[in-house]
JSON list of C-alpha atoms and ligand atoms in Angstrom, two decimals:
[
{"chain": "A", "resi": 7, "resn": "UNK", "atom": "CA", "xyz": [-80.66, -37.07, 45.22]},
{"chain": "A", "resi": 8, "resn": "UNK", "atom": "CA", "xyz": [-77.27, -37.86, 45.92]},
{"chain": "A", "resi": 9, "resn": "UNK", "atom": "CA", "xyz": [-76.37, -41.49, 47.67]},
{"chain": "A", "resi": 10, "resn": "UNK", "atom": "CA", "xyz": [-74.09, -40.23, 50.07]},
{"chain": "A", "resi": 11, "resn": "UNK", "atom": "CA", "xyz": [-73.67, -36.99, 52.28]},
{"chain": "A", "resi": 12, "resn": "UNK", "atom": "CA", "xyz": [-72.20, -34.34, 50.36]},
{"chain": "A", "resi": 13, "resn": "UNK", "atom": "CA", "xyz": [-68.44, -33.16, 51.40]},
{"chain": "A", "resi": 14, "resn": "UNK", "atom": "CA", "xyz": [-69.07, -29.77, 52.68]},
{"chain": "A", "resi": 15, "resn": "UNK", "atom": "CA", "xyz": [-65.71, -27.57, 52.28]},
{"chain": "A", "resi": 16, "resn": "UNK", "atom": "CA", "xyz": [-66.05, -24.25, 53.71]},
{"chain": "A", "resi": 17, "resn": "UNK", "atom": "CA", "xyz": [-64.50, -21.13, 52.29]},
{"chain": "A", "resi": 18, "resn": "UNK", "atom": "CA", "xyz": [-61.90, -19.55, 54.60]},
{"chain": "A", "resi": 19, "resn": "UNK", "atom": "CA", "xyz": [-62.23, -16.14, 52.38]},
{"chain": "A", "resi": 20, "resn": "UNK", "atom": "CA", "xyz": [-65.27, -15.29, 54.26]},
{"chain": "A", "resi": 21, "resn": "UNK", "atom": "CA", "xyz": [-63.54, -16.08, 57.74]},
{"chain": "A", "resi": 22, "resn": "UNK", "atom": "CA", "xyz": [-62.38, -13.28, 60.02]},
{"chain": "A", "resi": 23, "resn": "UNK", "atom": "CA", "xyz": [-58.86, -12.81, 58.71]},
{"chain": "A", "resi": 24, "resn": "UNK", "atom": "CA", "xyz": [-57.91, -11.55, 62.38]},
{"chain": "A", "resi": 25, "resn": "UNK", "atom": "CA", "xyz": [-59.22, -14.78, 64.02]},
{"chain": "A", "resi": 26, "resn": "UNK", "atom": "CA", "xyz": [-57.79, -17.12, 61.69]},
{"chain": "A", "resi": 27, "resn": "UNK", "atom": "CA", "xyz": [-57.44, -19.76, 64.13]},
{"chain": "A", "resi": 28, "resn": "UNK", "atom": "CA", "xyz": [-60.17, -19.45, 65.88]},
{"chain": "A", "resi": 29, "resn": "UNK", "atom": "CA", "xyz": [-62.15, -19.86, 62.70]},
{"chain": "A", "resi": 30, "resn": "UNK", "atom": "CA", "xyz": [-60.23, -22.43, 61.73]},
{"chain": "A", "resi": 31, "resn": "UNK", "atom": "CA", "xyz": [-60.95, -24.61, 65.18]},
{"chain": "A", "resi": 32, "resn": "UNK", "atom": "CA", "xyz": [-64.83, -23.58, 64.29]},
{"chain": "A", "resi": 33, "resn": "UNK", "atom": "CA", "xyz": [-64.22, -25.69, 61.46]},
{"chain": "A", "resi": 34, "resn": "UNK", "atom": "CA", "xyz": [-62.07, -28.67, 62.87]},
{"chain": "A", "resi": 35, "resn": "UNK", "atom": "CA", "xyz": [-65.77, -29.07, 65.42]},
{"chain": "A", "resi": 36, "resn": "UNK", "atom": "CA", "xyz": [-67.89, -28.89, 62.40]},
{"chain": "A", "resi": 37, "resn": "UNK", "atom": "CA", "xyz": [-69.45, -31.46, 60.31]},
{"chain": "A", "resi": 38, "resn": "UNK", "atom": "CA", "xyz": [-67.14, -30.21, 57.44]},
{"chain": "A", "resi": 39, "resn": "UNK", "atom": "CA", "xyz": [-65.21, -32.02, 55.65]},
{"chain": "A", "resi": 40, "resn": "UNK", "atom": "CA", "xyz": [-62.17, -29.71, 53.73]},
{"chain": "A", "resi": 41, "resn": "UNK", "atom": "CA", "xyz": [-61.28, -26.30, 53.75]},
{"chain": "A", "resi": 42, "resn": "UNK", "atom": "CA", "xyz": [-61.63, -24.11, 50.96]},
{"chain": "A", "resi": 43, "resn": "UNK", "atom": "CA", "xyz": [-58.60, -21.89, 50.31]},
{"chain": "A", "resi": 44, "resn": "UNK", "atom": "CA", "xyz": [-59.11, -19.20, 47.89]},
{"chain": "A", "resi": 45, "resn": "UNK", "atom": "CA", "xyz": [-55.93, -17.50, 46.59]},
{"chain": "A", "resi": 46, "resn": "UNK", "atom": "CA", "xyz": [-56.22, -14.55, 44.15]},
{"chain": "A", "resi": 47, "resn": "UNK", "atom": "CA", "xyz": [-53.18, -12.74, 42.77]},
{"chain": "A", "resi": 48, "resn": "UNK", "atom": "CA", "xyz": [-54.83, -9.73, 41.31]},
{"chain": "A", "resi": 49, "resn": "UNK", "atom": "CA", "xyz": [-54.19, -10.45, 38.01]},
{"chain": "A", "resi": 50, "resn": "UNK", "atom": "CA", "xyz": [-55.91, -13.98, 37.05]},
{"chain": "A", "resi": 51, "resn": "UNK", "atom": "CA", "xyz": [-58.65, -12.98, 39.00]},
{"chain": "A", "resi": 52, "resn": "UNK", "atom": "CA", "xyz": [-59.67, -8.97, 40.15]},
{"chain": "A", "resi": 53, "resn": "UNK", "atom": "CA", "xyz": [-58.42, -9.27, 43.53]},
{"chain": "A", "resi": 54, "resn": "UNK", "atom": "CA", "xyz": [-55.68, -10.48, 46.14]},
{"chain": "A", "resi": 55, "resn": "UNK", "atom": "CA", "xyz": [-56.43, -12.32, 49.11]},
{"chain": "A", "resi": 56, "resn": "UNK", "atom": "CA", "xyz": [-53.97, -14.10, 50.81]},
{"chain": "A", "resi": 57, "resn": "UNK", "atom": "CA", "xyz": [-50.59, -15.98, 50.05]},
{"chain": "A", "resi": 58, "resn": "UNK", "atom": "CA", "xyz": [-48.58, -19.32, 51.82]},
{"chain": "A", "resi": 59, "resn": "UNK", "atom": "CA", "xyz": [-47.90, -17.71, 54.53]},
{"chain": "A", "resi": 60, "resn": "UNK", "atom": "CA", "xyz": [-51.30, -17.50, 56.06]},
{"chain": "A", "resi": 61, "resn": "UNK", "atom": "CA", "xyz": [-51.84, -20.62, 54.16]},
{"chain": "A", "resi": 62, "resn": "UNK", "atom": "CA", "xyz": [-49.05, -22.51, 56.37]},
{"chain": "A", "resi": 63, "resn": "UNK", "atom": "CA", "xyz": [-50.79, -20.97, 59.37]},
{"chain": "A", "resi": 64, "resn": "UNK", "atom": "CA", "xyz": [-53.91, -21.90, 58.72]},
{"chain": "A", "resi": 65, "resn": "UNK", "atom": "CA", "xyz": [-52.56, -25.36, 58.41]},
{"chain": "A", "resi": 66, "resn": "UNK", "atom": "CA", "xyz": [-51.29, -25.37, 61.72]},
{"chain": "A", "resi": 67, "resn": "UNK", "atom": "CA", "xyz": [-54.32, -25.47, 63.18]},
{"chain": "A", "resi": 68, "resn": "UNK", "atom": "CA", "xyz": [-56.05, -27.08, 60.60]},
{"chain": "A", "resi": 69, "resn": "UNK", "atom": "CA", "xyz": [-57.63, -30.89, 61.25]},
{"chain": "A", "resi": 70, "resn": "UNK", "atom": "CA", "xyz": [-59.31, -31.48, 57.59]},
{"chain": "A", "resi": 71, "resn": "UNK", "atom": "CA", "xyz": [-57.87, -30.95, 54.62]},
{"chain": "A", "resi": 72, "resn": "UNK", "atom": "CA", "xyz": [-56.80, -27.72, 52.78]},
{"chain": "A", "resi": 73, "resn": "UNK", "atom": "CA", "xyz": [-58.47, -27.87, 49.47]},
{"chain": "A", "resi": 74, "resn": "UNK", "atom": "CA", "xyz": [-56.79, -25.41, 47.46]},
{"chain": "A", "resi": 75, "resn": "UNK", "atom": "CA", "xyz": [-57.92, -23.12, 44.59]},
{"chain": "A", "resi": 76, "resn": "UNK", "atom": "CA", "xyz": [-55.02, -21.09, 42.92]},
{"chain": "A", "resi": 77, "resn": "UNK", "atom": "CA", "xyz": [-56.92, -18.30, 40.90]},
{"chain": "A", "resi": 78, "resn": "UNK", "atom": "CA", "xyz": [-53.36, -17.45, 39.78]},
{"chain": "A", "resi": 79, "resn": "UNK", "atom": "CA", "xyz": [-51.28, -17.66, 36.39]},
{"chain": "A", "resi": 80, "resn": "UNK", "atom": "CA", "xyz": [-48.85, -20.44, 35.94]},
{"chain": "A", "resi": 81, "resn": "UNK", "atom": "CA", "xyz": [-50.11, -22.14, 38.77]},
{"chain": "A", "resi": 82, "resn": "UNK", "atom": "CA", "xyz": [-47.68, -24.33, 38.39]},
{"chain": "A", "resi": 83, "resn": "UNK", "atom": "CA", "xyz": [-44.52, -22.54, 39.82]},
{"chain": "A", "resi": 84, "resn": "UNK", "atom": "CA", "xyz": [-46.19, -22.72, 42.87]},
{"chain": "A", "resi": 85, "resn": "UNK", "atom": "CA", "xyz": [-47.43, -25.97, 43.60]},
{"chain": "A", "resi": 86, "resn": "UNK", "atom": "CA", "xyz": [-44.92, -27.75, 45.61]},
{"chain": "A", "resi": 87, "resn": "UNK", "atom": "CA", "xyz": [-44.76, -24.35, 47.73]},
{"chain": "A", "resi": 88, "resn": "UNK", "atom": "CA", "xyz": [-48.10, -24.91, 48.57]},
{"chain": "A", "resi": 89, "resn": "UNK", "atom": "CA", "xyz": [-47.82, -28.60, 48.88]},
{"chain": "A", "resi": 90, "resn": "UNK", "atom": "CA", "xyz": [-45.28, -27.56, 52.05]},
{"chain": "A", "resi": 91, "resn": "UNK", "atom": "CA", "xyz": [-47.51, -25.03, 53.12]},
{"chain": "A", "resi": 92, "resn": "UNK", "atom": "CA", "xyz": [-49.82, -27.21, 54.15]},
{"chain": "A", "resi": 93, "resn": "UNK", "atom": "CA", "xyz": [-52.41, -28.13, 50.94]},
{"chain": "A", "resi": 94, "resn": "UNK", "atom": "CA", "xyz": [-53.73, -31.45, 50.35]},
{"chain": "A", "resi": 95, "resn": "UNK", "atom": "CA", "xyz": [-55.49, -30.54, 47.13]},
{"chain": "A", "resi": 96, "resn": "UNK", "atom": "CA", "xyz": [-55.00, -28.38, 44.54]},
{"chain": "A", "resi": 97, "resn": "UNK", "atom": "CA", "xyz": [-57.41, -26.81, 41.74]},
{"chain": "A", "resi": 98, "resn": "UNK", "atom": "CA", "xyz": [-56.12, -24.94, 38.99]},
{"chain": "A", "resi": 99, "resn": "UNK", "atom": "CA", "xyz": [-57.87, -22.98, 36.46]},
{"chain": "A", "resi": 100, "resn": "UNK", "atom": "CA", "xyz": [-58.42, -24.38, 33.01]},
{"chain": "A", "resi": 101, "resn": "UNK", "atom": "CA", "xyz": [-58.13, -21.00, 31.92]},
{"chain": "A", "resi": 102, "resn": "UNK", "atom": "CA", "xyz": [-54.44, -20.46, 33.59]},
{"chain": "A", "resi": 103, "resn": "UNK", "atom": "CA", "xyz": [-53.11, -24.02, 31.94]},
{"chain": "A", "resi": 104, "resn": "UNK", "atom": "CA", "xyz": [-51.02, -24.05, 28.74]},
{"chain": "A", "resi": 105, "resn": "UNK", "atom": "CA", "xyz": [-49.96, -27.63, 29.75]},
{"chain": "A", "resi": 106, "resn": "UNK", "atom": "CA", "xyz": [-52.89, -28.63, 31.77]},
{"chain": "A", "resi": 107, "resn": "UNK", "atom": "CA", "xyz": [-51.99, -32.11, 31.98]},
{"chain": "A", "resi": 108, "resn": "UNK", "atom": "CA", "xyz": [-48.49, -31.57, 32.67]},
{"chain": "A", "resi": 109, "resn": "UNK", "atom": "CA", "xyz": [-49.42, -29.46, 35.48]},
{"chain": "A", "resi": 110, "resn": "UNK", "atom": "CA", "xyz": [-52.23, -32.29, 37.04]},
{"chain": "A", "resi": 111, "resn": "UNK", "atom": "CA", "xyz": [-49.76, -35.24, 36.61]},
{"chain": "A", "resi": 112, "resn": "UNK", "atom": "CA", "xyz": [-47.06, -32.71, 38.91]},
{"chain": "A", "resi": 113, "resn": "UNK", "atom": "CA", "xyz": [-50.04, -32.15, 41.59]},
{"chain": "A", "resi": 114, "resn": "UNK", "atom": "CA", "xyz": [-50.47, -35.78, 41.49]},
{"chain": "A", "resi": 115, "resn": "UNK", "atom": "CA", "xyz": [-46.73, -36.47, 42.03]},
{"chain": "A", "resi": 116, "resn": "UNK", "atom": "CA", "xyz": [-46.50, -34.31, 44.83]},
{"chain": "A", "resi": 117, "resn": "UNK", "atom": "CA", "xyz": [-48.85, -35.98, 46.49]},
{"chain": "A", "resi": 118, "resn": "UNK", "atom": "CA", "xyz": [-52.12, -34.04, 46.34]},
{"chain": "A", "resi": 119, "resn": "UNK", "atom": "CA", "xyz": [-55.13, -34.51, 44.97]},
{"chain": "A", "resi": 120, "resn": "UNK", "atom": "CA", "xyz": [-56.05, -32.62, 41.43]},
{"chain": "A", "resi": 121, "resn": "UNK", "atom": "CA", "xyz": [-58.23, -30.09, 40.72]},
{"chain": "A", "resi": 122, "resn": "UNK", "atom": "CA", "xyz": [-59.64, -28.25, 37.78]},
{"chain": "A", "resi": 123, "resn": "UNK", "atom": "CA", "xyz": [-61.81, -24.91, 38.20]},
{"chain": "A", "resi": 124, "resn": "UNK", "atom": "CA", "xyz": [-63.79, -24.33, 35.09]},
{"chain": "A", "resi": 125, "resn": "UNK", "atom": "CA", "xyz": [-65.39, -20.43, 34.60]},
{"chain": "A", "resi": 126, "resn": "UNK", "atom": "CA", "xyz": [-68.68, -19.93, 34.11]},
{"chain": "A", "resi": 127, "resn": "UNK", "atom": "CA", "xyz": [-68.04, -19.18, 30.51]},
{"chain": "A", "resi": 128, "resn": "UNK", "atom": "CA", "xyz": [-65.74, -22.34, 29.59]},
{"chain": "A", "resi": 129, "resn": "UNK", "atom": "CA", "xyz": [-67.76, -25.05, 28.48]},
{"chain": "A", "resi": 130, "resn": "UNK", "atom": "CA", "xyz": [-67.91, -28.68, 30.12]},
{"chain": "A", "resi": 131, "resn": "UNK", "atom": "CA", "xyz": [-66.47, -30.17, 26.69]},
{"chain": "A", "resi": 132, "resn": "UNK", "atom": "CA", "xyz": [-62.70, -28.97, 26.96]},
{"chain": "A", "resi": 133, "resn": "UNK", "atom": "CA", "xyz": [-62.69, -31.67, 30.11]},
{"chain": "A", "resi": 134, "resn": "UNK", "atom": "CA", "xyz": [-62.68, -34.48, 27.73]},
{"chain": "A", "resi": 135, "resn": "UNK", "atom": "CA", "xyz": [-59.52, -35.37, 27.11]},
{"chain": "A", "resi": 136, "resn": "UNK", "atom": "CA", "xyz": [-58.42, -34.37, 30.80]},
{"chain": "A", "resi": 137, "resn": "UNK", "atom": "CA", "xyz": [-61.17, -36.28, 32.92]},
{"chain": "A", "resi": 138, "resn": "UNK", "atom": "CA", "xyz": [-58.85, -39.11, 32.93]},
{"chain": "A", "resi": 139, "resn": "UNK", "atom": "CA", "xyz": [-55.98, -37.42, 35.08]},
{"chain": "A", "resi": 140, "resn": "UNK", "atom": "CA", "xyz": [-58.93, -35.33, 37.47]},
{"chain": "A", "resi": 141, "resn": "UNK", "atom": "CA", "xyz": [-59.43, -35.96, 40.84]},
{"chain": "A", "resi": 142, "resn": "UNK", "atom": "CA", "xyz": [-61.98, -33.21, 41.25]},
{"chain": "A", "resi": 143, "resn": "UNK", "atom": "CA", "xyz": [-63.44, -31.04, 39.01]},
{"chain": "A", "resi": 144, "resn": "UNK", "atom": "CA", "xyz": [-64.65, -27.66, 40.36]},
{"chain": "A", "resi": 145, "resn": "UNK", "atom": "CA", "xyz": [-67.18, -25.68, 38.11]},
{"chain": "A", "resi": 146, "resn": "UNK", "atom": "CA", "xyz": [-67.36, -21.74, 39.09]},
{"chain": "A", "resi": 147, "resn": "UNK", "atom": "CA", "xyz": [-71.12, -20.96, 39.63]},
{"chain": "A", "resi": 148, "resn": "UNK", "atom": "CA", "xyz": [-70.19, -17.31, 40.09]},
{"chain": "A", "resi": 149, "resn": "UNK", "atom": "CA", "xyz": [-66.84, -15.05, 38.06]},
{"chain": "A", "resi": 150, "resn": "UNK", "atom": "CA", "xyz": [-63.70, -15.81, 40.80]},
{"chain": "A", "resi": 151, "resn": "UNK", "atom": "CA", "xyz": [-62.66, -13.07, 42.60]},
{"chain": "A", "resi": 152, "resn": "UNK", "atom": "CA", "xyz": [-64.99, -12.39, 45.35]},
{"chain": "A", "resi": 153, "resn": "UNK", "atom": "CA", "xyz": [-67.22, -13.70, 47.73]},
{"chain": "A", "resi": 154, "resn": "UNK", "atom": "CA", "xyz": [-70.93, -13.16, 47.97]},
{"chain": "A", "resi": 155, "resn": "UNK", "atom": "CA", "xyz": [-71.83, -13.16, 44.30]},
{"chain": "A", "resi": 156, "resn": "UNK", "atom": "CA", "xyz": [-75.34, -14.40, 43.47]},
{"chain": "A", "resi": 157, "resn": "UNK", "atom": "CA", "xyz": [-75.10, -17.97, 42.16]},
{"chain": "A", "resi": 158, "resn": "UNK", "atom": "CA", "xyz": [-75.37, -18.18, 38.37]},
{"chain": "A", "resi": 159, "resn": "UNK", "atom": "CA", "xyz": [-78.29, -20.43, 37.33]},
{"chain": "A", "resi": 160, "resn": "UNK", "atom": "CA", "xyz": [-76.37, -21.83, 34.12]},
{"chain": "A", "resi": 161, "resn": "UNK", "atom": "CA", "xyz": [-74.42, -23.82, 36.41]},
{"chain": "A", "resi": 162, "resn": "UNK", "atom": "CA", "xyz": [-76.98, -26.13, 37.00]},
{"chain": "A", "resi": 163, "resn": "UNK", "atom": "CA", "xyz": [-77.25, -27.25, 33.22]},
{"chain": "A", "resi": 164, "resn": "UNK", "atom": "CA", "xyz": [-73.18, -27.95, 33.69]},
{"chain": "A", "resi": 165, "resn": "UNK", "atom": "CA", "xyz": [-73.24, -30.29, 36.91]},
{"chain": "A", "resi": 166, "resn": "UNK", "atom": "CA", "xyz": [-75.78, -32.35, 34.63]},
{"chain": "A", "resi": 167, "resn": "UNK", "atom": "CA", "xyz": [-73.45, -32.57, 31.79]},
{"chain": "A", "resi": 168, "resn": "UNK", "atom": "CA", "xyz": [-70.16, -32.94, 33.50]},
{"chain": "A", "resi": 169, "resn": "UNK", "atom": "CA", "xyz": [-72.09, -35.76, 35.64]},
{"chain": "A", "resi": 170, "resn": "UNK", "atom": "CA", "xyz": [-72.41, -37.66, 32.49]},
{"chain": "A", "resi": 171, "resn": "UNK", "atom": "CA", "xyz": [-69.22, -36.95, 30.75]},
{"chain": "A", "resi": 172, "resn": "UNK", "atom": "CA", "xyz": [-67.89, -38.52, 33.99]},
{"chain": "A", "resi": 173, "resn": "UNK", "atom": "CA", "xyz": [-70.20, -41.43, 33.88]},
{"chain": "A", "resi": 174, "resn": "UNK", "atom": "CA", "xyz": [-69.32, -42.02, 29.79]},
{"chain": "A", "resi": 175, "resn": "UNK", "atom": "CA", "xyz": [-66.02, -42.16, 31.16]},
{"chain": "A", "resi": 176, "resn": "UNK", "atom": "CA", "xyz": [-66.20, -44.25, 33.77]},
{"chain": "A", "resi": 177, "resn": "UNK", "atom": "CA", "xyz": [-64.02, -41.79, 36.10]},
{"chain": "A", "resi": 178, "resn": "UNK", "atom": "CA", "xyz": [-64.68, -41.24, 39.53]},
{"chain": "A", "resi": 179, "resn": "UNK", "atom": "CA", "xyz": [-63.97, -37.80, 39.60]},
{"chain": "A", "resi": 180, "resn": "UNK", "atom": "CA", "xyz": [-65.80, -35.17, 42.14]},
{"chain": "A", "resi": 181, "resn": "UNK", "atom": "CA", "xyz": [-67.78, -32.35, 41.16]},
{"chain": "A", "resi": 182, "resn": "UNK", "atom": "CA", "xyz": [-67.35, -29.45, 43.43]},
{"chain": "A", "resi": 183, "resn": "UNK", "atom": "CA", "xyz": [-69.46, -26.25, 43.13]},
{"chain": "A", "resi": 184, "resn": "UNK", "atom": "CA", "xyz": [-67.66, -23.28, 44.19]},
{"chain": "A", "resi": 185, "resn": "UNK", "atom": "CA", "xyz": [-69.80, -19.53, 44.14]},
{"chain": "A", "resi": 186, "resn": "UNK", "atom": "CA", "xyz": [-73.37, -18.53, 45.63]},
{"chain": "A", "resi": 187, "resn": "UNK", "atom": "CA", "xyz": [-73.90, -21.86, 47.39]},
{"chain": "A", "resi": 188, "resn": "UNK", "atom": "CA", "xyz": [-76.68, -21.83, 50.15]},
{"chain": "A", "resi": 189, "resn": "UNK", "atom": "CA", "xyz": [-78.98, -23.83, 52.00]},
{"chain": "A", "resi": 190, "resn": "UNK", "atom": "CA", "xyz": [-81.34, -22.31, 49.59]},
{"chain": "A", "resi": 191, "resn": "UNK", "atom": "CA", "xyz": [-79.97, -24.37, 46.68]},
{"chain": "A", "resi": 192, "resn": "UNK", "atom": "CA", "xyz": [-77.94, -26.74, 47.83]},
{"chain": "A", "resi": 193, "resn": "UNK", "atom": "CA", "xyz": [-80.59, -29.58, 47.69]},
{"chain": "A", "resi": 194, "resn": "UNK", "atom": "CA", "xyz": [-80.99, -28.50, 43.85]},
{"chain": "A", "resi": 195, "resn": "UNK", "atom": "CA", "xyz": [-76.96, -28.82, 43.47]},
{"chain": "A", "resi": 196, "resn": "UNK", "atom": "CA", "xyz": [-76.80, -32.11, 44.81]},
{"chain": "A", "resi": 197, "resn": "UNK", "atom": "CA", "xyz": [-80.07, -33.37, 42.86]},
{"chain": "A", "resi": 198, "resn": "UNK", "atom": "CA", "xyz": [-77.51, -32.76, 39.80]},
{"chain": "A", "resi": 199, "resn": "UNK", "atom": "CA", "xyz": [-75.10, -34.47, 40.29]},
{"chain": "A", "resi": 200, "resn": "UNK", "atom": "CA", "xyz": [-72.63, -31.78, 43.11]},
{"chain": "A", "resi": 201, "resn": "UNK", "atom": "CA", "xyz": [-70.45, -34.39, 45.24]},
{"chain": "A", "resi": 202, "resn": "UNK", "atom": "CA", "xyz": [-68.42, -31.10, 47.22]},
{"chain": "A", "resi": 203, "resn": "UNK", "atom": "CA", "xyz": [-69.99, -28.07, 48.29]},
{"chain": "A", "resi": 204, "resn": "UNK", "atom": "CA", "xyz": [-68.09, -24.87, 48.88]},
{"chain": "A", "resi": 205, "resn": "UNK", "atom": "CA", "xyz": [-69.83, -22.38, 51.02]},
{"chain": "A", "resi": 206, "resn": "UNK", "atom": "CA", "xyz": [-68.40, -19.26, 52.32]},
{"chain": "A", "resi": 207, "resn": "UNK", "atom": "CA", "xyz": [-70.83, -15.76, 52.88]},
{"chain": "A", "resi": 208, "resn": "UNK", "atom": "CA", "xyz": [-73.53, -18.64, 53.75]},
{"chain": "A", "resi": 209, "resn": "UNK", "atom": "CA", "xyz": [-71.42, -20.53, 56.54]},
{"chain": "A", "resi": 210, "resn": "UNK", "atom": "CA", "xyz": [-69.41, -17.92, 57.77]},
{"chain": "A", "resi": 211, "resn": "UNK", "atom": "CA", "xyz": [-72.38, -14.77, 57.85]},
{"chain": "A", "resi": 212, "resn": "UNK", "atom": "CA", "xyz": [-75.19, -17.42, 59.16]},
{"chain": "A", "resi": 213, "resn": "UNK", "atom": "CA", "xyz": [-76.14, -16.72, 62.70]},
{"chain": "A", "resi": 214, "resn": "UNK", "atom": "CA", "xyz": [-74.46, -20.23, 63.89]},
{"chain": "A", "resi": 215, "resn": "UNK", "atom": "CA", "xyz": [-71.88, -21.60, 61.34]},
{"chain": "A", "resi": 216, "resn": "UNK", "atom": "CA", "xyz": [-71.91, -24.63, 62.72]},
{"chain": "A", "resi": 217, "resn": "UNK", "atom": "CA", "xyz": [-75.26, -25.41, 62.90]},
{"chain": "A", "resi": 218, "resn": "UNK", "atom": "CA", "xyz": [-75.29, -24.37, 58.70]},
{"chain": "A", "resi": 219, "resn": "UNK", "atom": "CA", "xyz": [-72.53, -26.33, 57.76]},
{"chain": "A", "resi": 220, "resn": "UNK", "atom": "CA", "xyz": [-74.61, -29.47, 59.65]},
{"chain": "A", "resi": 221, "resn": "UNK", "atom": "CA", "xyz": [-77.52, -28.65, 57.92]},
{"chain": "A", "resi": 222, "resn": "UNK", "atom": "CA", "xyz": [-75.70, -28.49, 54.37]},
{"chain": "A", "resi": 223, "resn": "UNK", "atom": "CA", "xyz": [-74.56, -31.92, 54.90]},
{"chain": "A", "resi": 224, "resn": "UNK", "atom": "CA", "xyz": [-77.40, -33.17, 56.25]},
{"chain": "A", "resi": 225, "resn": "UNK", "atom": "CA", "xyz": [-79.38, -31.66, 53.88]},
{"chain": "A", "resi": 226, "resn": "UNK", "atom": "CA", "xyz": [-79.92, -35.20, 51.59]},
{"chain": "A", "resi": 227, "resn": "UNK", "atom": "CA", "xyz": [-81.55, -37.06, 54.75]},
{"chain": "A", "resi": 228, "resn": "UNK", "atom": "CA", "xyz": [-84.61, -34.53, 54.16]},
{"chain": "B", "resi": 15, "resn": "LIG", "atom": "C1", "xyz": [-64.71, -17.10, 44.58]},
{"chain": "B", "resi": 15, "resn": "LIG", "atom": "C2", "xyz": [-64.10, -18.18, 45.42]},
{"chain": "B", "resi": 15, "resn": "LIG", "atom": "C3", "xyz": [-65.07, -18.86, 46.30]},
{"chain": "B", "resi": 15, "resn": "LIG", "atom": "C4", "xyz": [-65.71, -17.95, 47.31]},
{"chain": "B", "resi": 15, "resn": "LIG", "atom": "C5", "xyz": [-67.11, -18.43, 47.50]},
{"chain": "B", "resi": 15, "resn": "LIG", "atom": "O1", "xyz": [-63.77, -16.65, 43.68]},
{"chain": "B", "resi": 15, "resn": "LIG", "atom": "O2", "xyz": [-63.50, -19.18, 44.61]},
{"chain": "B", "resi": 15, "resn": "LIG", "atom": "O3", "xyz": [-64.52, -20.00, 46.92]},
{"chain": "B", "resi": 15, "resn": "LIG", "atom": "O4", "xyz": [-65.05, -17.93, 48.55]},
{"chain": "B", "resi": 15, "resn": "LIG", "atom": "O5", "xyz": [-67.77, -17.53, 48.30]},
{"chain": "B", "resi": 15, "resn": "LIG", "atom": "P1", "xyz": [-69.36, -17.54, 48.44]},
{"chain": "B", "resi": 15, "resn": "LIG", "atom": "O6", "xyz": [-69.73, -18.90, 48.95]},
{"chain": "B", "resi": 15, "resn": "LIG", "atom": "O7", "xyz": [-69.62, -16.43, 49.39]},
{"chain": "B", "resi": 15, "resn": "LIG", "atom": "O8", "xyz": [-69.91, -17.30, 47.05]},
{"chain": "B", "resi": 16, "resn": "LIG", "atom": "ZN1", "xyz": [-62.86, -21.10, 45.59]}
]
C-alpha cells in the first residue's frame, strides 16, 4: 500500500460543461488535489473536447492546479499558450513526440511540471532514456478519447514495471493512472505502485462527488 495519500486529480471532461464554475468550486471544497484537463483535437485522439479558452476560464476559478493532458499532435506549439491559460502541468503523448525531450525540457522552462501519457499499447521500456527529464508519468488504462471506458486490466502489470524502472533509476517521478479509475480499483492501483489518480465518470456521476473524491484519497487509511 502506498505511504502517503494518493493525489486525487479529477477529470473536468465529465463535469457539466454548462456549470463550469460551479463544478469547478465543487472541486476547490474537495479533498482533491489537481484538476484533470483533457484536451482532444479530433485527430490525435477520436474526439474534440474543449480548447484554452474554457481552459483560461476554468482557471479563473480554479484553486488547485490544472494538470493538463494534450491528446493533440505537436503538442508542442501549444504549450506556452496553455502555460498562460492557466496550466500548471502538462502531459504529452509519447506517441505525439518526435523530439520528446526537446518538448519536456520546454514544459520545464516554462515553468510547469512534465508529463508523459503512455497508450495502452506503448510499452513501459521507451521511458528509459526519458525518466530522467519526467516529472510525472501518466499511463492510459483505457484508448484516449472518451470518458467512461472500462479500465483495461493490463495496466496493472505496467504501474509494477514503471514503479521499478523509476526505482532503478533513482527518479522521483509520479505515476498517474488516467482511464476507468473507481473506488472499485483504486486500492488495487495504489497497491502497485499509482501516486495520482484521475477519476472522472466515477467522481462526477457518483451520487455525492465530494464525498467520492474523500473516499479515493482516503482510501489507503482502510
Ligand atoms: C480519456 C481522458 C481521461 C478521462 C477519464 O481520454 O484522458 O482523463 O476523462 O475518464 P474516466 O475516469 O471516466 O475513465
Ligand atoms: Zn486525461
Amino acid at each position: 500500500m502506498a505511504k502517503h495519500a494518493p493525489i486525487i486529480a479529477p477529470s473536468m471532461l465529465s463535469a457539466d460543461f454548462a456549470n463550469l464554475q460551479r463544478d469547478t468550486e465543487m472541486i476547490n471544497e474537495s479533498a482533491a488535489d489537481w484538476l484533470h484537463v483533457d484536451i482532444m483535437d479530433g485527430v490525435f485522439v477520436p474526439n474534440i473536447s474543449f480548447g484554452l479558452p474554457v481552459v483560461r476560464a476554468m482557471a479563473q476559478h480554479a484553486q488547485k492546479p490544472l494538470d493538463v493532458h494534450l491528446m493533440i499532435v505537436q503538442p508542442e506549439k501549444y504549450l506556452s499558450a496553455f502555460r498562460d491559460a492557466g496550466a500548471a502541468h502538462i502531459i504529452v503523448h509519447y506517441e505525439a513526440c518526435t523530439h520528446l525531450h526537446r518538448t519536456l525540457q520546454q514544459i520545464q522552462q516554462l515553468g510547469m511540471k512534465a508529463g508523459v501519457a503512455l497508450n495502452p499499447h506503448t510499452p513501459i521500456q521507451v521511458l528509459e532514456d526519458i525518466i530522467f527529464e519526467t516529472d510525472i508519468v501518466c499511463l492510459m488504462s483505457v484508448n484516449p478519447g472518451f470518458g467512461g471506458q472500462a479500465f483495461i486490466p493490463q495496466t496493472i502489470e505496467k504501474i509494477k514495471k514503471l514503479k521499478h524502472l523509476i526505482v532503478e533509476s533513482e527518479t522521483s517521478c509520479l505515476i498517474t493512472i488516467d482511464g476507468g479509475v473507481s473506488l472499485q480499483n483504486a486500492r488495487t492501483l495504489l497497491q502497485a505502485g499509482a501516486n495520482v489518480l484521475v477519476a472522472g465518470s466515477s467522481v462526477f456521476n457518483a451520487p455525492d462527488p465530494v464525498q467520492t473524491i474523500y473516499q479515493l484519497k482516503h482510501l489507503y487509511n482502510h
